[in-house]
PDB file of C-alpha atoms and ligand atoms in Angstrom:
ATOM      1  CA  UNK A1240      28.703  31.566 -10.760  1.00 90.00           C
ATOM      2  CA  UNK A1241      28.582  27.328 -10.290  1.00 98.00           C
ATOM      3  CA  UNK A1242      26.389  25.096 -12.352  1.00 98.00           C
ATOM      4  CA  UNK A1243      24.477  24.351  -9.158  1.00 98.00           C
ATOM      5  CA  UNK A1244      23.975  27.765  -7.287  1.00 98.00           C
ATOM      6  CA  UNK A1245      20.928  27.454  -5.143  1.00 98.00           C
ATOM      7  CA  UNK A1246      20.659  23.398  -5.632  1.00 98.00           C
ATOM      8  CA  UNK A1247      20.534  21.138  -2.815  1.00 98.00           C
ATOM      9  CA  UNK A1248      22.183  17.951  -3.277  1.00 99.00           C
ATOM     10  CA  UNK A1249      21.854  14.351  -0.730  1.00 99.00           C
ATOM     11  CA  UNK A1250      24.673  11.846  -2.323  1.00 99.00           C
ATOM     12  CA  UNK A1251      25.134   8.362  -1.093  1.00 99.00           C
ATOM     13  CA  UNK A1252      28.507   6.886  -0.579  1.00 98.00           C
ATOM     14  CA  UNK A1253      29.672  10.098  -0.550  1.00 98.00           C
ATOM     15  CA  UNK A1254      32.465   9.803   2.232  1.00 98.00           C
ATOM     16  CA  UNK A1255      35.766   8.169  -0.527  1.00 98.00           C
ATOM     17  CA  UNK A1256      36.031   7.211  -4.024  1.00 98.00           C
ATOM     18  CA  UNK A1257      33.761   8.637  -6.848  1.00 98.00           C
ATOM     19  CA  UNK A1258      31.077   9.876  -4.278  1.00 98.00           C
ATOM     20  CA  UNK A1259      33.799  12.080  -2.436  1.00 98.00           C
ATOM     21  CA  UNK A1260      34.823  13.639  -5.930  1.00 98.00           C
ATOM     22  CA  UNK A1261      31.022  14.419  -6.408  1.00 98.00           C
ATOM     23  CA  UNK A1262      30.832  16.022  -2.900  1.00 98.00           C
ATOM     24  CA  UNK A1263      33.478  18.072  -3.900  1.00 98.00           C
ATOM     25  CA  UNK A1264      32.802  18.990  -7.350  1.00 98.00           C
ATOM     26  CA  UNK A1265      29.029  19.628  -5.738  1.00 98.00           C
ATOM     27  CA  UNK A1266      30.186  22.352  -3.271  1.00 98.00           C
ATOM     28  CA  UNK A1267      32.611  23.388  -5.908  1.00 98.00           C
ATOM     29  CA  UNK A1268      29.385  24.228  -7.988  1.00 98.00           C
ATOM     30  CA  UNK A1269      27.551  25.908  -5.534  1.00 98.00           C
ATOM     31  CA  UNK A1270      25.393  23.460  -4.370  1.00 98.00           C
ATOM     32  CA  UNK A1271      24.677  22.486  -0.599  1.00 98.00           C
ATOM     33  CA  UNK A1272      25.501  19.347  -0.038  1.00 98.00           C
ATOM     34  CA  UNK A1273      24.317  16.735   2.376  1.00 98.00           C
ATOM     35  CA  UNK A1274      26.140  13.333   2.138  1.00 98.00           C
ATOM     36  CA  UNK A1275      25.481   9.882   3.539  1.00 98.00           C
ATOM     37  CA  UNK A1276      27.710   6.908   4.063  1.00 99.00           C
ATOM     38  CA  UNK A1277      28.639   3.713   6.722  1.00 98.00           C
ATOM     39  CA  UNK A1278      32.444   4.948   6.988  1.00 98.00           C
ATOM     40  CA  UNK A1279      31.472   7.581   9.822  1.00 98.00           C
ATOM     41  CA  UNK A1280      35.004   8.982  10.542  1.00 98.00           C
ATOM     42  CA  UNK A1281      36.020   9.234   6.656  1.00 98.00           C
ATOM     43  CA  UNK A1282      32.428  11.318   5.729  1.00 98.00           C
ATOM     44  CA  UNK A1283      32.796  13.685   8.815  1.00 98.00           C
ATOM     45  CA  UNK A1284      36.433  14.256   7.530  1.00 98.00           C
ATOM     46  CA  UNK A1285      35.688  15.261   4.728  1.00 98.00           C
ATOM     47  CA  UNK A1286      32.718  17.616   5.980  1.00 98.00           C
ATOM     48  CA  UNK A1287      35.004  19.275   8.187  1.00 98.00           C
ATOM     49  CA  UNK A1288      37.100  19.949   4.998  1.00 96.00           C
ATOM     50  CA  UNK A1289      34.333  21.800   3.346  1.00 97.00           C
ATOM     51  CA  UNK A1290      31.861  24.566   3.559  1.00 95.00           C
ATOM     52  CA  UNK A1291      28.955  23.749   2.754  1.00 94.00           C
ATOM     53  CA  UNK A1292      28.410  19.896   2.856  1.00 98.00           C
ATOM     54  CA  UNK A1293      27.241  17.937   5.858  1.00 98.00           C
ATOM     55  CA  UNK A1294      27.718  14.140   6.791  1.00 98.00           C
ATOM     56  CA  UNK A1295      25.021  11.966   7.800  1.00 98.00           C
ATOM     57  CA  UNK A1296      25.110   7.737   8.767  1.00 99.00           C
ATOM     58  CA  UNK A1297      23.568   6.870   6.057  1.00 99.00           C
ATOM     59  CA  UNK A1298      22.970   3.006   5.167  1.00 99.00           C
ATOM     60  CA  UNK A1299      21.040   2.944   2.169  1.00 99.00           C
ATOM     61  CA  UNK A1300      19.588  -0.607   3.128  1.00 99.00           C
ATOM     62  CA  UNK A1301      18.069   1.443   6.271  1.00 98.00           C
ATOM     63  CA  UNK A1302      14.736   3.578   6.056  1.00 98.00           C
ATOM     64  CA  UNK A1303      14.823   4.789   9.129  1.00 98.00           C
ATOM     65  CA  UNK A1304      18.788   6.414   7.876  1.00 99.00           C
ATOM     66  CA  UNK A1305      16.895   7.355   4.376  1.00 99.00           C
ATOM     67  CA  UNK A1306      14.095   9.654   6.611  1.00 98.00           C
ATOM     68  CA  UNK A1307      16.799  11.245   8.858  1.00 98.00           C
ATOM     69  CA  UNK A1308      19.376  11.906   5.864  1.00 99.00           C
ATOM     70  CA  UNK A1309      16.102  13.825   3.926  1.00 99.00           C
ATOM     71  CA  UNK A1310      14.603  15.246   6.561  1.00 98.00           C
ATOM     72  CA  UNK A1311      18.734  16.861   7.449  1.00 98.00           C
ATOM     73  CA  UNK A1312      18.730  18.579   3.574  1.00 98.00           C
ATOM     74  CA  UNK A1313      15.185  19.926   4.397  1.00 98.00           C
ATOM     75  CA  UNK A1314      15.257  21.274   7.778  1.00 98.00           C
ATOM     76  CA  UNK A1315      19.023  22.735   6.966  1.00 98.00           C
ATOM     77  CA  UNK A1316      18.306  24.339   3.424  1.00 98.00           C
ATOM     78  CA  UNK A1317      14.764  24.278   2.943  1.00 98.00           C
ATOM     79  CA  UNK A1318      14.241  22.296   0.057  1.00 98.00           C
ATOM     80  CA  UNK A1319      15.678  18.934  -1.926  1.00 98.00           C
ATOM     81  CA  UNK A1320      16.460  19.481  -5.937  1.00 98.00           C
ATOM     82  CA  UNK A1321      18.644  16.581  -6.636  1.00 99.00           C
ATOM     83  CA  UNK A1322      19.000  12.756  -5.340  1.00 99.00           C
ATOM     84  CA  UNK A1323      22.561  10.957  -6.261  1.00 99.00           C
ATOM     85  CA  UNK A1324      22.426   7.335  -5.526  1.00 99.00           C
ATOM     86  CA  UNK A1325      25.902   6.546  -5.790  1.00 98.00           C
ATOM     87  CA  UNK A1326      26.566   3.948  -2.998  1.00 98.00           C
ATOM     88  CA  UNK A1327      27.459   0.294  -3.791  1.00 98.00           C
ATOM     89  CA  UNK A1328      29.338  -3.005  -3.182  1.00 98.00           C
ATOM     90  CA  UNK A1329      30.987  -5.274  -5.442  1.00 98.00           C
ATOM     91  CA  UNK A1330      32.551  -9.029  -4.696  1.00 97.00           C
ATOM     92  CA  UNK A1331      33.842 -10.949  -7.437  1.00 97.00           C
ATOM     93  CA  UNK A1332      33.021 -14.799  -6.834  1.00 97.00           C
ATOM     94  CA  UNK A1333      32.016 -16.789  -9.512  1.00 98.00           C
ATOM     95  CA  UNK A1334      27.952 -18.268  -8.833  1.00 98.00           C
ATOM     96  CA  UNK A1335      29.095 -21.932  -7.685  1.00 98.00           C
ATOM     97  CA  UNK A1336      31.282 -19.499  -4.778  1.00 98.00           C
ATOM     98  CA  UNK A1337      28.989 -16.880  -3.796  1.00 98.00           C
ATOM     99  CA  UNK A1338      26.641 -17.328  -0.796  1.00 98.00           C
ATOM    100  CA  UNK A1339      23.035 -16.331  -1.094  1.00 98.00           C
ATOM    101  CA  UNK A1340      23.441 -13.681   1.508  1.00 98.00           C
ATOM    102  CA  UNK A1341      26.362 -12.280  -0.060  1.00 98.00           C
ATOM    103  CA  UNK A1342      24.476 -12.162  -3.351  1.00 98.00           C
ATOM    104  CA  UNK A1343      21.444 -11.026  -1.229  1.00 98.00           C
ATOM    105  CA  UNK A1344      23.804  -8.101   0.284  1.00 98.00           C
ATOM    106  CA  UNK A1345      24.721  -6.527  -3.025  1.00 98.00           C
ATOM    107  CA  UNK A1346      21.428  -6.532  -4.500  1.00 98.00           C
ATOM    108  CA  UNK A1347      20.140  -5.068  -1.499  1.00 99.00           C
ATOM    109  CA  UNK A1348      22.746  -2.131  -1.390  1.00 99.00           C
ATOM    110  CA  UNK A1349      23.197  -1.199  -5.315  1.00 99.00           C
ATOM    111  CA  UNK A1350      19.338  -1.712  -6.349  1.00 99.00           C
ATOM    112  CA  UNK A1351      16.814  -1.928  -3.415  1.00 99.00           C
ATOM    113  CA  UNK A1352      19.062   1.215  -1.598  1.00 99.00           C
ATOM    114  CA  UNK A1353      18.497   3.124  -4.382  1.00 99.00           C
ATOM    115  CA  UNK A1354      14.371   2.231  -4.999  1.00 99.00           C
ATOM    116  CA  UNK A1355      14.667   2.998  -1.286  1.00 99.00           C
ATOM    117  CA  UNK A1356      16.191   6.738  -1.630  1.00 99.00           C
ATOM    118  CA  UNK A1357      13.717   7.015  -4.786  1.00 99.00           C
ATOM    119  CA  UNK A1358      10.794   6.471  -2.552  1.00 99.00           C
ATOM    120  CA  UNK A1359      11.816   8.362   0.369  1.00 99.00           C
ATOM    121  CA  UNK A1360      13.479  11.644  -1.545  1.00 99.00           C
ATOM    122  CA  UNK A1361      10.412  11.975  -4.073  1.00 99.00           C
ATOM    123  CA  UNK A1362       7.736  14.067  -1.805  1.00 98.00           C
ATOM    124  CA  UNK A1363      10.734  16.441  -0.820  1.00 98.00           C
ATOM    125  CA  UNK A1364      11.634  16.581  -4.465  1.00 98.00           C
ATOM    126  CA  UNK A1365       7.995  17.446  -5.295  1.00 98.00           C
ATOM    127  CA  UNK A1366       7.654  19.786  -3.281  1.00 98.00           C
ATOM    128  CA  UNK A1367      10.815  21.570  -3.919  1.00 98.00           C
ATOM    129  CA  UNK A1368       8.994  22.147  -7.536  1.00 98.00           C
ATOM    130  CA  UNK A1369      11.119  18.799  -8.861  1.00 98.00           C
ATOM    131  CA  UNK A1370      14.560  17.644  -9.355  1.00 98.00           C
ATOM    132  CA  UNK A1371      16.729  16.006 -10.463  1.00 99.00           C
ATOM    133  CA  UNK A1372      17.773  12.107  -9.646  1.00 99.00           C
ATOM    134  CA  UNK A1373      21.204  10.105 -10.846  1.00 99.00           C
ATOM    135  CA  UNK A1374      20.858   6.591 -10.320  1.00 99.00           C
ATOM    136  CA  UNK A1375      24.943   4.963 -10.749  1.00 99.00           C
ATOM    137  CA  UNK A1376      24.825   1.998 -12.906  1.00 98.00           C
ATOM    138  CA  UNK A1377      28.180   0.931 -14.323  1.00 98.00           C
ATOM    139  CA  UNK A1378      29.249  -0.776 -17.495  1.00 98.00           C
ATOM    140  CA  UNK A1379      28.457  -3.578 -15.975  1.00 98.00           C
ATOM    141  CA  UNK A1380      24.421  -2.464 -16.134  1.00 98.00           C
ATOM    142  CA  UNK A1381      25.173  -3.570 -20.146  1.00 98.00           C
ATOM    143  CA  UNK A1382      27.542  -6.408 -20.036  1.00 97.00           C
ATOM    144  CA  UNK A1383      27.918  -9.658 -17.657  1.00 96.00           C
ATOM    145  CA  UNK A1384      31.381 -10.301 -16.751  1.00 92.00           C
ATOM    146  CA  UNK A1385      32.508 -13.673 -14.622  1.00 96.00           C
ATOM    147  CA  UNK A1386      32.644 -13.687 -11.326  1.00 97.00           C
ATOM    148  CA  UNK A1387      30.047 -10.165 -11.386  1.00 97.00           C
ATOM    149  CA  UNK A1388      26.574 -12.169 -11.415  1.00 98.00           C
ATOM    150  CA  UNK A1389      25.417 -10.229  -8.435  1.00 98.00           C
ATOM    151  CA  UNK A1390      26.620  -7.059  -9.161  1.00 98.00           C
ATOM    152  CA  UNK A1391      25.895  -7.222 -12.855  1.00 98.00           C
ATOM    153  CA  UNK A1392      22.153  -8.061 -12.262  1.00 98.00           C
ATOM    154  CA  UNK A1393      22.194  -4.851  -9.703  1.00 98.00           C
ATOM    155  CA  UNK A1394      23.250  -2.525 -11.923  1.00 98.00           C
ATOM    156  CA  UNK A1395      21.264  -3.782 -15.027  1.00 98.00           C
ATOM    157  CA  UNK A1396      18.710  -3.717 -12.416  1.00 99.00           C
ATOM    158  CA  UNK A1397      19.101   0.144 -11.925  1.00 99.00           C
ATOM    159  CA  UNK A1398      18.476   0.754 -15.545  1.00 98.00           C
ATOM    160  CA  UNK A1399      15.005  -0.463 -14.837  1.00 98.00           C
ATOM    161  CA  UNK A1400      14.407   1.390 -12.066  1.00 99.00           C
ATOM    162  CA  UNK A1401      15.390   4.047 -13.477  1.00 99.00           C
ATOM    163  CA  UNK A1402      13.126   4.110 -16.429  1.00 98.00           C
ATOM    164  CA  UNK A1403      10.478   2.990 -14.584  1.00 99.00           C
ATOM    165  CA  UNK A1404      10.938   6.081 -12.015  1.00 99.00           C
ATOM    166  CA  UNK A1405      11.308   8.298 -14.881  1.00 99.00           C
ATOM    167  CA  UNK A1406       7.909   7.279 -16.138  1.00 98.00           C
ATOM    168  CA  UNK A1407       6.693   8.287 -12.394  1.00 98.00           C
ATOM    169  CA  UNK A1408       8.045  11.203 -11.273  1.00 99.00           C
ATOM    170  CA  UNK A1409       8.374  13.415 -15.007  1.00 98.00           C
ATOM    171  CA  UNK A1410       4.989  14.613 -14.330  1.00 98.00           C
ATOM    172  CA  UNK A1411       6.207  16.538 -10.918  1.00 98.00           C
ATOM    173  CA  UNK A1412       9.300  17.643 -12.630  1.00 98.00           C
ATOM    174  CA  UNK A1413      12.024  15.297 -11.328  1.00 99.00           C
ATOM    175  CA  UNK A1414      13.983  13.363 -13.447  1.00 99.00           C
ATOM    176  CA  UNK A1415      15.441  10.055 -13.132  1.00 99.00           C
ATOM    177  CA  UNK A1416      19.107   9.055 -15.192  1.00 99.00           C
ATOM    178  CA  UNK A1417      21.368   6.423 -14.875  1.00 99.00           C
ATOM    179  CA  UNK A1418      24.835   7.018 -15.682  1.00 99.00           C
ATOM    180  CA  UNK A1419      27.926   3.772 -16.375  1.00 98.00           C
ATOM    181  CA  UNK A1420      31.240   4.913 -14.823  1.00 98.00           C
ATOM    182  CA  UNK A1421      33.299   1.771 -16.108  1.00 97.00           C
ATOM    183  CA  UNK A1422      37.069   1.521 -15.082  1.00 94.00           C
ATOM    184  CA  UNK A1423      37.640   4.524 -12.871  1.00 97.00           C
ATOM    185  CA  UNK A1424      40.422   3.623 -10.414  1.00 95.00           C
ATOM    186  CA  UNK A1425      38.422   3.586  -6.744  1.00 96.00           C
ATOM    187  CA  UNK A1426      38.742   1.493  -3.789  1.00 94.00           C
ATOM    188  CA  UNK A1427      36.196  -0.591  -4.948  1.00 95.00           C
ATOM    189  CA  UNK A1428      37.806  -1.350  -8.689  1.00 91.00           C
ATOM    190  CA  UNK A1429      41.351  -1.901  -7.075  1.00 91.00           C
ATOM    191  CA  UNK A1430      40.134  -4.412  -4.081  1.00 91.00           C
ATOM    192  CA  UNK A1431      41.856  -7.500  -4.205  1.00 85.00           C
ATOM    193  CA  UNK A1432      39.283  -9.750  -5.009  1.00 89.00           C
ATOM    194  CA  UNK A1433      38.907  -7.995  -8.354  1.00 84.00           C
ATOM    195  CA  UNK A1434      42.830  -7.233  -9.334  1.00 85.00           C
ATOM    196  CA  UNK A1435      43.535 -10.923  -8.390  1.00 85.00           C
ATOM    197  CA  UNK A1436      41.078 -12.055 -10.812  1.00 85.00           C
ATOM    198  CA  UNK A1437      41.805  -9.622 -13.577  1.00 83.00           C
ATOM    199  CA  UNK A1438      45.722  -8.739 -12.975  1.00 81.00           C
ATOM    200  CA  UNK A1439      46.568 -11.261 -15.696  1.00 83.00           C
ATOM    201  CA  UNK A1440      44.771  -9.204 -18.582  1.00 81.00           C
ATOM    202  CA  UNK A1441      45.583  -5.937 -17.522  1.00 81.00           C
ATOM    203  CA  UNK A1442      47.104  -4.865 -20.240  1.00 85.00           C
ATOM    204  CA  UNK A1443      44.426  -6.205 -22.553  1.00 82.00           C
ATOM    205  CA  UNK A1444      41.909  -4.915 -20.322  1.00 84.00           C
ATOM    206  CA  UNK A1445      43.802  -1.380 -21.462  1.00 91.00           C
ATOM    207  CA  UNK A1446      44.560  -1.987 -24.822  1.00 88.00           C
ATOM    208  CA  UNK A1447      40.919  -2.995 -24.963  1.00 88.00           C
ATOM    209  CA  UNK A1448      39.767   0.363 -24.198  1.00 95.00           C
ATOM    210  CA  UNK A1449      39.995   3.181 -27.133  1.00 96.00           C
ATOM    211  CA  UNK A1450      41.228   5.683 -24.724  1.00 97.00           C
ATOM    212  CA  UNK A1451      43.967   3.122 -23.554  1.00 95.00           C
ATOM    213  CA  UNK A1452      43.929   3.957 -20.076  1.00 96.00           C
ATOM    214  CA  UNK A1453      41.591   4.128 -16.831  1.00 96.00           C
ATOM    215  CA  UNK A1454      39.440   7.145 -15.188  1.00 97.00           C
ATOM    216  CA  UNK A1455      39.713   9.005 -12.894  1.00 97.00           C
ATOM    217  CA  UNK A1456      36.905   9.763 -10.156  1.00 98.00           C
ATOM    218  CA  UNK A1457      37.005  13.860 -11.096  1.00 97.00           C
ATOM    219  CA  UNK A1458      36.107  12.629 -14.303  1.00 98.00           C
ATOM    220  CA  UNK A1459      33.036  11.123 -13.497  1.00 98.00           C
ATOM    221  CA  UNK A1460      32.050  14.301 -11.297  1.00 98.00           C
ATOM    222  CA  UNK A1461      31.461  16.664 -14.415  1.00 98.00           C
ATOM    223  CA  UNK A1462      28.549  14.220 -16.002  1.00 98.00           C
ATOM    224  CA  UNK A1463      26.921  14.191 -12.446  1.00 98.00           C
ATOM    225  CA  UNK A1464      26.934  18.266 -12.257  1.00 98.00           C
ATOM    226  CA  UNK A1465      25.472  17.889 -15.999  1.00 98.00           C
ATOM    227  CA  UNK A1466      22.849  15.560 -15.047  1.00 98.00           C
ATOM    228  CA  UNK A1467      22.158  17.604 -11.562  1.00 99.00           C
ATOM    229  CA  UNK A1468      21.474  21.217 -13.366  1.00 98.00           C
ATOM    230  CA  UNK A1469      19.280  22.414 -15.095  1.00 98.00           C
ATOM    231  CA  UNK A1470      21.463  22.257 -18.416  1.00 98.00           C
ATOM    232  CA  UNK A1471      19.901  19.066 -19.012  1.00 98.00           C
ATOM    233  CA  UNK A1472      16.371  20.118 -18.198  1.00 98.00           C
ATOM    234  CA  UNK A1473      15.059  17.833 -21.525  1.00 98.00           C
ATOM    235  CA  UNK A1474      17.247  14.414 -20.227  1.00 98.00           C
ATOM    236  CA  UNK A1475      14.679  11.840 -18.215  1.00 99.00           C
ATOM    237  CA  UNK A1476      15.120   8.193 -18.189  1.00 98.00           C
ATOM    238  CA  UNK A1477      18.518   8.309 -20.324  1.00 98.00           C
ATOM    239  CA  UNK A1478      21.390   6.395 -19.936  1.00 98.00           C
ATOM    240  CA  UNK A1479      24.771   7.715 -20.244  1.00 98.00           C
ATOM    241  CA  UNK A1480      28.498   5.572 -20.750  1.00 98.00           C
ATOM    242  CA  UNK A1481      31.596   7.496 -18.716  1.00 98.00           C
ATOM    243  CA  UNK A1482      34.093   4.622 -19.322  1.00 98.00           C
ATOM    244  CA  UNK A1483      36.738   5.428 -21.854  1.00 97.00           C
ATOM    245  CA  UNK A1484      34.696   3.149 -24.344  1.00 97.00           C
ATOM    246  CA  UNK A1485      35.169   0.266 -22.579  1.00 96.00           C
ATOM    247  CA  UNK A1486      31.636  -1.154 -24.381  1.00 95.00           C
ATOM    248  CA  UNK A1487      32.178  -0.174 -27.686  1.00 96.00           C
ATOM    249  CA  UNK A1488      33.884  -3.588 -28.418  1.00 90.00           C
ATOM    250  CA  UNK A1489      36.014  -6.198 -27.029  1.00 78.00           C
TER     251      UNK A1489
HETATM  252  N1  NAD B1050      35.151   2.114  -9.744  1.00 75.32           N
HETATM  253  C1  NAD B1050      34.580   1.732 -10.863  1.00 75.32           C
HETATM  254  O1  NAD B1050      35.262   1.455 -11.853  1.00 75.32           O
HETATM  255  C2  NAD B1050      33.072   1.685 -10.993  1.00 75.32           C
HETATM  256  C3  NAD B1050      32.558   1.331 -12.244  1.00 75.32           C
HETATM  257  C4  NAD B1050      31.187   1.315 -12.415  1.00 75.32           C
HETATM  258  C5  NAD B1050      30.349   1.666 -11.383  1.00 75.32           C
HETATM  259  N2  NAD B1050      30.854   1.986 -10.165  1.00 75.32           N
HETATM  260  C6  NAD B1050      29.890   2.364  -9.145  1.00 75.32           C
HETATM  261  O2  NAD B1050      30.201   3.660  -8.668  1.00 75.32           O
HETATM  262  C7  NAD B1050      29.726   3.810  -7.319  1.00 75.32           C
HETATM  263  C8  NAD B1050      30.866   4.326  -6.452  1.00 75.32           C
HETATM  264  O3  NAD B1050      31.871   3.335  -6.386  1.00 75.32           O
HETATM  265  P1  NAD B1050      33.430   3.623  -6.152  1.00 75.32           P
HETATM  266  O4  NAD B1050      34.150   3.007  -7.278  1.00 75.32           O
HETATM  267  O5  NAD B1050      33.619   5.046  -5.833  1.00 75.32           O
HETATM  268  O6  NAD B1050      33.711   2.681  -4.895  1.00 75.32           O
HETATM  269  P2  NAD B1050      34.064   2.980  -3.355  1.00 75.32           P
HETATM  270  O7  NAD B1050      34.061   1.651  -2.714  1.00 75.32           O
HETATM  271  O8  NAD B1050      35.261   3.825  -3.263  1.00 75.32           O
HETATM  272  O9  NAD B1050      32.812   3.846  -2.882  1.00 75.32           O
HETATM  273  C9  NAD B1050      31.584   3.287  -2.560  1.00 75.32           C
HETATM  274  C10 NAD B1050      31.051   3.996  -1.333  1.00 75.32           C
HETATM  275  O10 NAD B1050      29.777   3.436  -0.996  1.00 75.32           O
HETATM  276  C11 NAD B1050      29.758   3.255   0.414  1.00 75.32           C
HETATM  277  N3  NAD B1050      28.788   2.226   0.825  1.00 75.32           N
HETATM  278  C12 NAD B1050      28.922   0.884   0.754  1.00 75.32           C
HETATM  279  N4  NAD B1050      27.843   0.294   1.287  1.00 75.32           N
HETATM  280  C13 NAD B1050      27.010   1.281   1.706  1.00 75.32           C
HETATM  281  C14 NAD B1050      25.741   1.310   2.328  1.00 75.32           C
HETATM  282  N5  NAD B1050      25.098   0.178   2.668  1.00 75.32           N
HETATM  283  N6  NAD B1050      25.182   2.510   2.581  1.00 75.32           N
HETATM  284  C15 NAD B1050      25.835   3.651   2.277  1.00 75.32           C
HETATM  285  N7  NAD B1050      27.042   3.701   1.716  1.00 75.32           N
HETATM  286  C16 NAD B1050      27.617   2.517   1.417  1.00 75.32           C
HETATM  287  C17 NAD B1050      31.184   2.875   0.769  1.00 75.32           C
HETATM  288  O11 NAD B1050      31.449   3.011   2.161  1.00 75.32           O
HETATM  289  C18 NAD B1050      31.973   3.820  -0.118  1.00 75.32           C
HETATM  290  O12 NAD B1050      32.214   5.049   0.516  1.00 75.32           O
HETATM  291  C19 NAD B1050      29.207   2.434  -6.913  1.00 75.32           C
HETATM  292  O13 NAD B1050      27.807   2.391  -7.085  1.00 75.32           O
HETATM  293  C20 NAD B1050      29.882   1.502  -7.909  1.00 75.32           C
HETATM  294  O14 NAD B1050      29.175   0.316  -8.089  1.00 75.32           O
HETATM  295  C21 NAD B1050      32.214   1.985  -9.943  1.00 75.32           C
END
């Protein structure tokens, strides 16, 4: 028996990196999975790998993408139980570097994507008889960092939404949590932008971190089947740390 037998599940970014382990661990659990990304070949890959998840194009900056990807979980399974809004960009350029429009683009993928998959998801979660939602924050939804104005006021961003979506939705039954991966080795943590500016203090960045070393994306994926079943039935508008510590102290 999985944690998620007779859940259906719609995860964003779902085609590499943490999303991918989610789609997995998902379908490991019994749920059926529907999962959206932009990296079309990668996402029907891993589909083809699996039974029981299916890929959709799905840019979370698009609503027209955000109908078609619900509307796919509905007509295939009949029903909608849990949202994961996992997709996002990073770029690490200090303010005085950064172009509007690239600050523009991240706030628009990591925050306004997810409002966006809030919005559209919540009448199929309410009529499924509720749900569950995951909002992905990061560390970085606590603490600035240099070079990570953008993305740091995203992802502090999605603690508000969260909240405020909690406030919404608990009285149809869906619940809204954020959860702060922080130093879990992805594509996005190891682009070159961001080990160029950090490479130097590596191994303070590690020593730094009580569990003296970084995650690992199946490690993330265990919190997100938590959050997604109904063994946290009680947990709305909560925020929950999956980074080795990383914010305890520096
Ligand atoms: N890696 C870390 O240490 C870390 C730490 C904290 C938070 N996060 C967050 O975790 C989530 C997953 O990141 P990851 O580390 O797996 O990175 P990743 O780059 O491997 O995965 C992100 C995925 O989002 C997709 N994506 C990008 N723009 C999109 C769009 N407009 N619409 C749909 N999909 C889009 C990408 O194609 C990719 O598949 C992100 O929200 C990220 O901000 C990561």
């Amino acid at each position: 028996m999985g944690q998620l037998d007779g859940k259906v599940a719609l995860i964003t970014g779902g085609a590499r990196g943490m999303g991918k382990a989610h789609v997995r661990r998902f379908v490991d659990e019994g749920a059926k999975v529907v999962f959206g990304d932009v990296l079309d070949e990668e996402g029907a890959k891993l589909a083809a790998d699996l039974d029981g998840a299916a890929y959709v194009h799905l840019d979370v900056t698009e609503p027209a993408d955000w109908e078609a990807a619900v509307r796919a979980a509905v007509d295939a399974h009949g029903a909608l139980h849990v949202l994961v809004n996992n997709a996002g960009i990073m770029k690490h350029k200090t303010i005085e570097e950064m172009t509007l429009e690239e600050c523009r683009r991240i706030i628009e993928v990591n925050l306004v994507g997810q409002w966006l998959g809030i919005k559209t998801a919540t009448p199929a979660l309410r009529d499924s008889g509720g749900g569950s939602i995951i909002n992905v924050s990061s560390t970085e939804g606590f603490i600035g960092a240099a070079g990570m104005s953008a993305y740091s006021s995203s992802k502090f961003g999605v603690r508000g939404l969260t909240k405020s979506a909690a406030r919404e939705l608990g009285q149809y039954g869906i619940r809204v949590n954020s959860i702060h991966p922080g130093g879990i080795i992805t594509a996005m943590s190891m682009q070159h932008d961001v080990v160029e500016a950090t490479a130097h203090r590596a191994e303070a960045i590690l020593d730094n971190l009580p569990l003296r070393r970084l995650g690992g994306t199946k490690e993330v994926s265990g919190l997100l089947v938590f959050l997604a079943s109904d063994d946290s039935s009680y947990c709305t508008g909560s925020e929950v740390l999956v980074d080795g510590g990383l914010v305890t102290g520096f």
